[in-house]
Coordinates of C-alpha atoms and ligand atoms in Angstrom, one line a residue:
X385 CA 116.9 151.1 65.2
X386 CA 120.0 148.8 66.0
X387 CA 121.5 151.0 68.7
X388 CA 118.2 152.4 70.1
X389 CA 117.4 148.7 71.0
X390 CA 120.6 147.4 72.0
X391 CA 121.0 150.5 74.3
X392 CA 117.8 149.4 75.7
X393 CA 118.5 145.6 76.3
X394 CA 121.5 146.7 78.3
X395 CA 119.4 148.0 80.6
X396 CA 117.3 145.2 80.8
X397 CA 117.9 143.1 84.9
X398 CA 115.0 140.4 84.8
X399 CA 113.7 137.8 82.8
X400 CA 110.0 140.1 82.4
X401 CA 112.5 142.9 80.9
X402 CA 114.0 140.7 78.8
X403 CA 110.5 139.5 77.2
X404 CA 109.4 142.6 76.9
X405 CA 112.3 143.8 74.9
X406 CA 111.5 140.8 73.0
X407 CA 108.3 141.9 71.9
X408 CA 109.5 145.4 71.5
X409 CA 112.3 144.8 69.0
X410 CA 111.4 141.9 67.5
X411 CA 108.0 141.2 68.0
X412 CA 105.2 141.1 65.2
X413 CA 104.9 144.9 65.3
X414 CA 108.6 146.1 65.8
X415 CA 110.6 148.1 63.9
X416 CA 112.9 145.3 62.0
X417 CA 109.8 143.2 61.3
X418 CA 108.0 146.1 60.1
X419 CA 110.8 146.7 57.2
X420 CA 109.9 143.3 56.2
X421 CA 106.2 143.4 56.2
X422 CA 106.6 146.6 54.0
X423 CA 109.0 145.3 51.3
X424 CA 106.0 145.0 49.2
X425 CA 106.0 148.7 49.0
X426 CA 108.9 149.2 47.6
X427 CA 110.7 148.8 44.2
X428 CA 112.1 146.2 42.7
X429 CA 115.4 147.3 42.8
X430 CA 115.4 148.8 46.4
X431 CA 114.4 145.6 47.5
X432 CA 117.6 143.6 48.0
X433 CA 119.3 145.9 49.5
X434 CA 116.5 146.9 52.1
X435 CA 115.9 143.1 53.0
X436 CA 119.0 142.5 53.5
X437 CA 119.9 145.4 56.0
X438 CA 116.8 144.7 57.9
X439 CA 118.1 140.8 57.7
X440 CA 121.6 141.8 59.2
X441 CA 119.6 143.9 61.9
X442 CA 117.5 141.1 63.1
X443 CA 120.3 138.7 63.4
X444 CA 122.3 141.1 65.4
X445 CA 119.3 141.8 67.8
X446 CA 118.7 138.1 68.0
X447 CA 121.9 137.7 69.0
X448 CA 122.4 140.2 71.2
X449 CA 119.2 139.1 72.9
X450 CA 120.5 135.4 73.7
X451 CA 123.7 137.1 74.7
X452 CA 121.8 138.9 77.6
X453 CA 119.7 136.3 78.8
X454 CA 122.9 133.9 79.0
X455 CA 124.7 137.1 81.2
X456 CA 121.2 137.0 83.3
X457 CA 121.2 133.4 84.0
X458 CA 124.6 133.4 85.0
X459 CA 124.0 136.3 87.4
X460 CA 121.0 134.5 88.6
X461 CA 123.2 131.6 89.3
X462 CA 125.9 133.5 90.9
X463 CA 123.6 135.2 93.4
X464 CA 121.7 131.8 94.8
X465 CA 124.7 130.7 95.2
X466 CA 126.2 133.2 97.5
X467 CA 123.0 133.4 99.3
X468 CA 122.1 130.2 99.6
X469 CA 125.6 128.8 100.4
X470 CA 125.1 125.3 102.2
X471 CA 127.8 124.3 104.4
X472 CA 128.2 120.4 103.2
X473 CA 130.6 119.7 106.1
X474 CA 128.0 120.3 108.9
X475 CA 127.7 116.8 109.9
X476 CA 124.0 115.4 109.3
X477 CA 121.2 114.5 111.4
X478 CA 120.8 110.6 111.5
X479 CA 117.3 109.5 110.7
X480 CA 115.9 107.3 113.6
X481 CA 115.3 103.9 112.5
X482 CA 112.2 102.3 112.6
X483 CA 111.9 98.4 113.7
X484 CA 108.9 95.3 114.3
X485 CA 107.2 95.3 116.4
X486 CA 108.1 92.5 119.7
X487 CA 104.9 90.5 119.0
X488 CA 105.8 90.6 115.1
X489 CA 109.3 89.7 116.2
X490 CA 108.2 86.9 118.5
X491 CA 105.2 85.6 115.9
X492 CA 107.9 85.3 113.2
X493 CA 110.2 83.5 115.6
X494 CA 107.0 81.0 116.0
X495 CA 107.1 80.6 112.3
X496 CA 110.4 79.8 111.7
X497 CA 110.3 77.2 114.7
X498 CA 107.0 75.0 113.4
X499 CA 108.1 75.8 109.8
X500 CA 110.8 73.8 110.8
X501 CA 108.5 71.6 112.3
X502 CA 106.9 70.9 108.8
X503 CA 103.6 73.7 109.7
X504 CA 102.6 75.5 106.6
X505 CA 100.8 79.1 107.4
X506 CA 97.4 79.5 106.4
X507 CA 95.4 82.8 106.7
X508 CA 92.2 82.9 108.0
X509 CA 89.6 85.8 108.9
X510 CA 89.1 88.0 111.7
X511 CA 85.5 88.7 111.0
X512 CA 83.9 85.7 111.6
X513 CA 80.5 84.1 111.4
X514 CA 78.8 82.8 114.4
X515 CA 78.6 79.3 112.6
X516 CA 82.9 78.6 112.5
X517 CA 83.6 80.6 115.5
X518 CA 80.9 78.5 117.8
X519 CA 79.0 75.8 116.2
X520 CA 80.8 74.4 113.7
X521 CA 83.1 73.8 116.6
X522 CA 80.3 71.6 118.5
X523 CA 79.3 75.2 120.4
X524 CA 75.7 75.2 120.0
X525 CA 73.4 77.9 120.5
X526 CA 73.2 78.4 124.1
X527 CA 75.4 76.0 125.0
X528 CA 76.9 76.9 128.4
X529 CA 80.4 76.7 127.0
X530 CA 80.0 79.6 124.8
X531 CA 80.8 81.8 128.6
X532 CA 84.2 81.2 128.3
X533 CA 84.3 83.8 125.1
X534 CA 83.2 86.9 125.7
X535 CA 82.3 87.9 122.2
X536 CA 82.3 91.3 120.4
X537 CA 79.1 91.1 118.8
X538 CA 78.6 93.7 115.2
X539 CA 74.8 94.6 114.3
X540 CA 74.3 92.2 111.9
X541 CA 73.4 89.1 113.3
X542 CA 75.6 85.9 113.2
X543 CA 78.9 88.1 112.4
X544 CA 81.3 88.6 115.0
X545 CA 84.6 89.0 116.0
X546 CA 86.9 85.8 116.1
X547 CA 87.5 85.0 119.7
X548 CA 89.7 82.4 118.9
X549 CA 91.8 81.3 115.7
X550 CA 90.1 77.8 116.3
X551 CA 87.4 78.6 113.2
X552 CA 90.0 78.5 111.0
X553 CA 90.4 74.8 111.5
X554 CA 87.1 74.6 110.0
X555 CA 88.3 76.7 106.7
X556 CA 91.6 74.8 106.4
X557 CA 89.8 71.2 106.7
X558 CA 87.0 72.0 104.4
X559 CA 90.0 73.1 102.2
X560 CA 92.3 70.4 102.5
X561 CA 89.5 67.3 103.3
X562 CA 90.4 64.2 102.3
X563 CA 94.0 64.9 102.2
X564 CA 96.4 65.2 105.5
X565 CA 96.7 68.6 106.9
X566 CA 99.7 70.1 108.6
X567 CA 99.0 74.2 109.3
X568 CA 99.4 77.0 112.0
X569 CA 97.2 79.3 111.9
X570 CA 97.8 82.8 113.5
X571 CA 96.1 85.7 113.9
X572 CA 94.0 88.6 115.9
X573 CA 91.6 87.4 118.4
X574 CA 89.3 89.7 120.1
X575 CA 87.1 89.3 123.6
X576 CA 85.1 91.7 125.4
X577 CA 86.7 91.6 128.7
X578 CA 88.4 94.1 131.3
X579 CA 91.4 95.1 130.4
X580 CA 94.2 94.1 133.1
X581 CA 97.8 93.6 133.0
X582 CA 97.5 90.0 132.0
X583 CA 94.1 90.1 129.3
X584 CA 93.1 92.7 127.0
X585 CA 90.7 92.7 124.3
X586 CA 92.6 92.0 121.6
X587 CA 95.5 89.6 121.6
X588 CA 97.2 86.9 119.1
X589 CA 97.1 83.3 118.8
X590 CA 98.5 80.4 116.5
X591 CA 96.8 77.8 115.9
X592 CA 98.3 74.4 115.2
X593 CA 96.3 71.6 113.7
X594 CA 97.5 68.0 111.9
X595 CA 95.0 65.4 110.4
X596 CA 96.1 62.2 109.0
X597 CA 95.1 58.6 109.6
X598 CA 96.3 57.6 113.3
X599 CA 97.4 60.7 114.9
X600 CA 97.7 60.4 118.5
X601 CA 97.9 62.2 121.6
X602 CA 101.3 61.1 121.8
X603 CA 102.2 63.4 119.0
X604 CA 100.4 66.4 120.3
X605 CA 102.5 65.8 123.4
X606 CA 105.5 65.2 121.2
X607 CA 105.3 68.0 119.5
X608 CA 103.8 70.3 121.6
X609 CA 107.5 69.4 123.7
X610 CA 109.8 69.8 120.6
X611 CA 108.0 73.1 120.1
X612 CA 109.0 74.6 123.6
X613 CA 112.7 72.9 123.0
X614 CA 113.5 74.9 120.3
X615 CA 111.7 78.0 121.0
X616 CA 112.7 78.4 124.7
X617 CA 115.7 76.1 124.9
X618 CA 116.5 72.4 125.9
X619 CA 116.4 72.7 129.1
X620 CA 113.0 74.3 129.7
X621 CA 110.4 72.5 131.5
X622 CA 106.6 72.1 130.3
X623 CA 103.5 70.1 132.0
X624 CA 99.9 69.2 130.6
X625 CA 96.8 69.7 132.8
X626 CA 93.3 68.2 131.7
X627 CA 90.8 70.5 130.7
X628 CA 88.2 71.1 128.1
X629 CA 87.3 72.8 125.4
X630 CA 84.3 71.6 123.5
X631 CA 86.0 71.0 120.2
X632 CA 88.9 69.1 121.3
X633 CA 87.8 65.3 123.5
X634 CA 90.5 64.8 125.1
X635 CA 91.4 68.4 126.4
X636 CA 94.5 69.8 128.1
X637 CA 96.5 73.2 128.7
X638 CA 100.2 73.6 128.5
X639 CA 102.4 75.5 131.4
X640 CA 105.8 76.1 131.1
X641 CA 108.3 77.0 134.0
X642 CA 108.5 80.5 134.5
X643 CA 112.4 81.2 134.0
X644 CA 112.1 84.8 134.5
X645 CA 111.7 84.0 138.6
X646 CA 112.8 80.6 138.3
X647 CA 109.9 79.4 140.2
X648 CA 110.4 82.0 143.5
X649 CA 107.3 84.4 142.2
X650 CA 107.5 87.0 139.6
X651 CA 104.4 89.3 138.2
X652 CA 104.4 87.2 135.1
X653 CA 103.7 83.8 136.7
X654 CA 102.4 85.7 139.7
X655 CA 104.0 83.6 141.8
X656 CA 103.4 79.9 140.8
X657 CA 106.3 79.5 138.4
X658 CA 104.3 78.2 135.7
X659 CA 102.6 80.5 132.9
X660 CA 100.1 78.8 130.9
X661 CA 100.4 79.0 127.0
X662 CA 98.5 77.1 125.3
X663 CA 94.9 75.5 124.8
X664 CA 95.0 71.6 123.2
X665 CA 93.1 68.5 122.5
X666 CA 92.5 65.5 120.3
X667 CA 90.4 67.1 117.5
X668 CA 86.8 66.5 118.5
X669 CA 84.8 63.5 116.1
X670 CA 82.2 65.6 115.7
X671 CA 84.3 68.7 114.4
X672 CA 86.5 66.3 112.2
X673 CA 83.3 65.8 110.7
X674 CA 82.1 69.2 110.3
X675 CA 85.6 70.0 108.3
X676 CA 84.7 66.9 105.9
X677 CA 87.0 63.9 107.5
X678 CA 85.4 60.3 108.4
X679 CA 86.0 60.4 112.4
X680 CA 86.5 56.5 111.5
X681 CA 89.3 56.8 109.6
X682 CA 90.9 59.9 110.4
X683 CA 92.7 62.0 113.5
X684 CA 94.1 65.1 114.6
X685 CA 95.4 67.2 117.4
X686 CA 94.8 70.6 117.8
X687 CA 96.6 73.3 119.8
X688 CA 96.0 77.4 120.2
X689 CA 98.9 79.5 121.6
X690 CA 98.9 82.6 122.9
X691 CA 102.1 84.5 121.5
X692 CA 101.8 87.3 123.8
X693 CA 102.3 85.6 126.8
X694 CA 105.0 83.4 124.9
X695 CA 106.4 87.1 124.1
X696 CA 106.3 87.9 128.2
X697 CA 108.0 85.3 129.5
X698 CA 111.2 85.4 126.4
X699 CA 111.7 89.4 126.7
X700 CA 110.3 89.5 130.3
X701 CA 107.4 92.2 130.0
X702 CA 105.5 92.3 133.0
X703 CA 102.1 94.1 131.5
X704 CA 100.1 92.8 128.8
X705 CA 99.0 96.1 127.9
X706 CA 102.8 97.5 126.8
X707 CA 101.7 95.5 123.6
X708 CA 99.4 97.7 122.3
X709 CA 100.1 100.8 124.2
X710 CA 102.1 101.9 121.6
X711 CA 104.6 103.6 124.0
X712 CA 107.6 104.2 121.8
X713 CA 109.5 104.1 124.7
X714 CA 108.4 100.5 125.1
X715 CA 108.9 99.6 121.8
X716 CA 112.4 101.2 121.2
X717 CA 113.6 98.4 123.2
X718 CA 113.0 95.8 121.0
Ligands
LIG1420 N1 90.6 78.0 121.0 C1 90.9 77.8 122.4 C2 90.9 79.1 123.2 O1 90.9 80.1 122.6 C3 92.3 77.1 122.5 C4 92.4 75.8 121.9 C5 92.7 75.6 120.5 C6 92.1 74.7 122.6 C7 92.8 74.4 119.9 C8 92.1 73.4 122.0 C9 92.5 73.3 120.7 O2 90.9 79.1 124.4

């Protein structure tokens, strides 16, 4: 029985012979096991001598068996390896590096200038109701101002798309109300408008508003300056035109000098050296009191900035549209 199988098992090359030898020679129903089953049969004094020869057989098929699937494996091992021979000094291929986005790059630089500044970050939403993004912000209903927001509308009535951060003044006062507020709030804005190379119809802004007892519009101007000091440099120049915005009494824009052209016409100032950047005010009594603060007692400036076109005039883009093109080629630059 011994030589029959172990001729067999030399002849064995994969790991399916190898089972099936397995169940051929010592399997439930082989030879070897067989003896065993069958030592009933015999007599007592056979019986020793008959186990223990059929004992003696086993082991050596056992090991005989491990012996040969150890000599396979190896085999196995030895032929991948001259097949599948790598050549570990071919010098690799560099993985291209990802890297922020330039508006993510210039909002964080914002950050880090009014966090400085003593402006905490607070988050508010993009989906907006009608309520914060127009009347809470002494917009009424038909109100002629409500023109200069071209509004994405969705199908349920009263929810819209933020055209503005300036709602979330309303979320941080009611938040903060009684107490003194100091936050920037930043975020996607959205306005259903034609698509140029200076507006599209979705852009950023930050948001700046302080409240405390006796805030004037000597510290919006204040710090509006500082603001462009350190995030432009010392030397750059700013003005403040009236305006108006219905939330803010009184209103005003900030320019600051086109450096890019200094002042002889370039396509980001188109010409006038200055590039507008931000909307700004005295925060409107009536919206003071719509955020939960006694108009008597308390003021507040407010200021929205558009990052973009802060984002132009620093790394000199000259189309508002490269921002969300997303033209690699654009953004590799950055
Ligand atoms: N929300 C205004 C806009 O989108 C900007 C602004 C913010 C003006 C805060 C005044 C105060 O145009």
């Amino acid at each position: 029985i011994q030589e029959q199988a172990l001729a067999e098992l030399e002849s064995v090359q994969d790991e399916a012979g190898l089972q099936a030898w397995r169940t051929a020679h010592l399997g439930r129903s082989s030879a070897v096991m067989r003896v065993f089953s069958d030592l009933g049969k015999l007599s007592k004094e056979e019986r020793p001598q008959v186990g223990q020869n059929a004992n003696q057989v086993k082991l050596a098929l056992e090991g005989a068996f491990n012996l040969r699937s150890d000599e396979l494996r190896q085999a196995a091992l030895q032929r991948s390896l001259q097949n599948e021979r790598l050549d570990v000094t071919l010098p690799g291929r560099a993985p291209t590096l990802g890297s922020l986005h330039p508006a993510t790059q210039n909002l964080r630089e914002i950050y880090r200038v009014l966090g400085d500044m003593g402006f905490q970050v607070y988050r508010a939403r993009d989906v907006e109701s009608d309520e914060y993004n127009f009347e809470l912000l002494n917009i009424p209903a038909h109100h002629p101002a409500r023109d200069m927001w071209d509004t994405f509308h969705t199908l349920t009535p009263g929810v819209l798309l933020r055209t503005h951060t300036s709602p979330g003044q309303i979320h941080a006062m009611r938040e903060y109300a009684p107490d003194p507020v100091r936050v920037i709030l930043p975020g996607m804005c959205y306005r259903y408008e034609q698509i140029s190379a200076r507006s599209e119809i979705q852009f950023n802004q930050v948001e700046m508003l302080a409240i405390d007892k006796g805030i004037t519009f000597g510290d919006l101007k204040g710090t509006l300056n500082d603001f462009a000091r350190r995030l432009f440099g010392d030397e750059v120049r700013t003005r403040l035109r009236p305006s108006y915005f219905p939330f803010t009494e009184p209103s005003a824009e900030m320019d600051v000098e086109c450096f890019v052209c200094g002042g002889k016409g370039c396509p980001i100032c188109k010409g006038s050296g200055w590039l507008e950047i931000l909307g700004c005010g005295m925060v409107h009594p009536t919206v003071l009191k719509n955020g939960g603060y006694d108009p008597a007692v308390y003021s507040g400036f407010a200021a929205g900035m558009g990052p973009e076109r802060i984002a132009m005039l620093r790394y000199r883009i000259t189309d508002i549209r490269y921002f969300w093109g997303n033209d690699v080629r654009f953004l590799e630059q950055f």
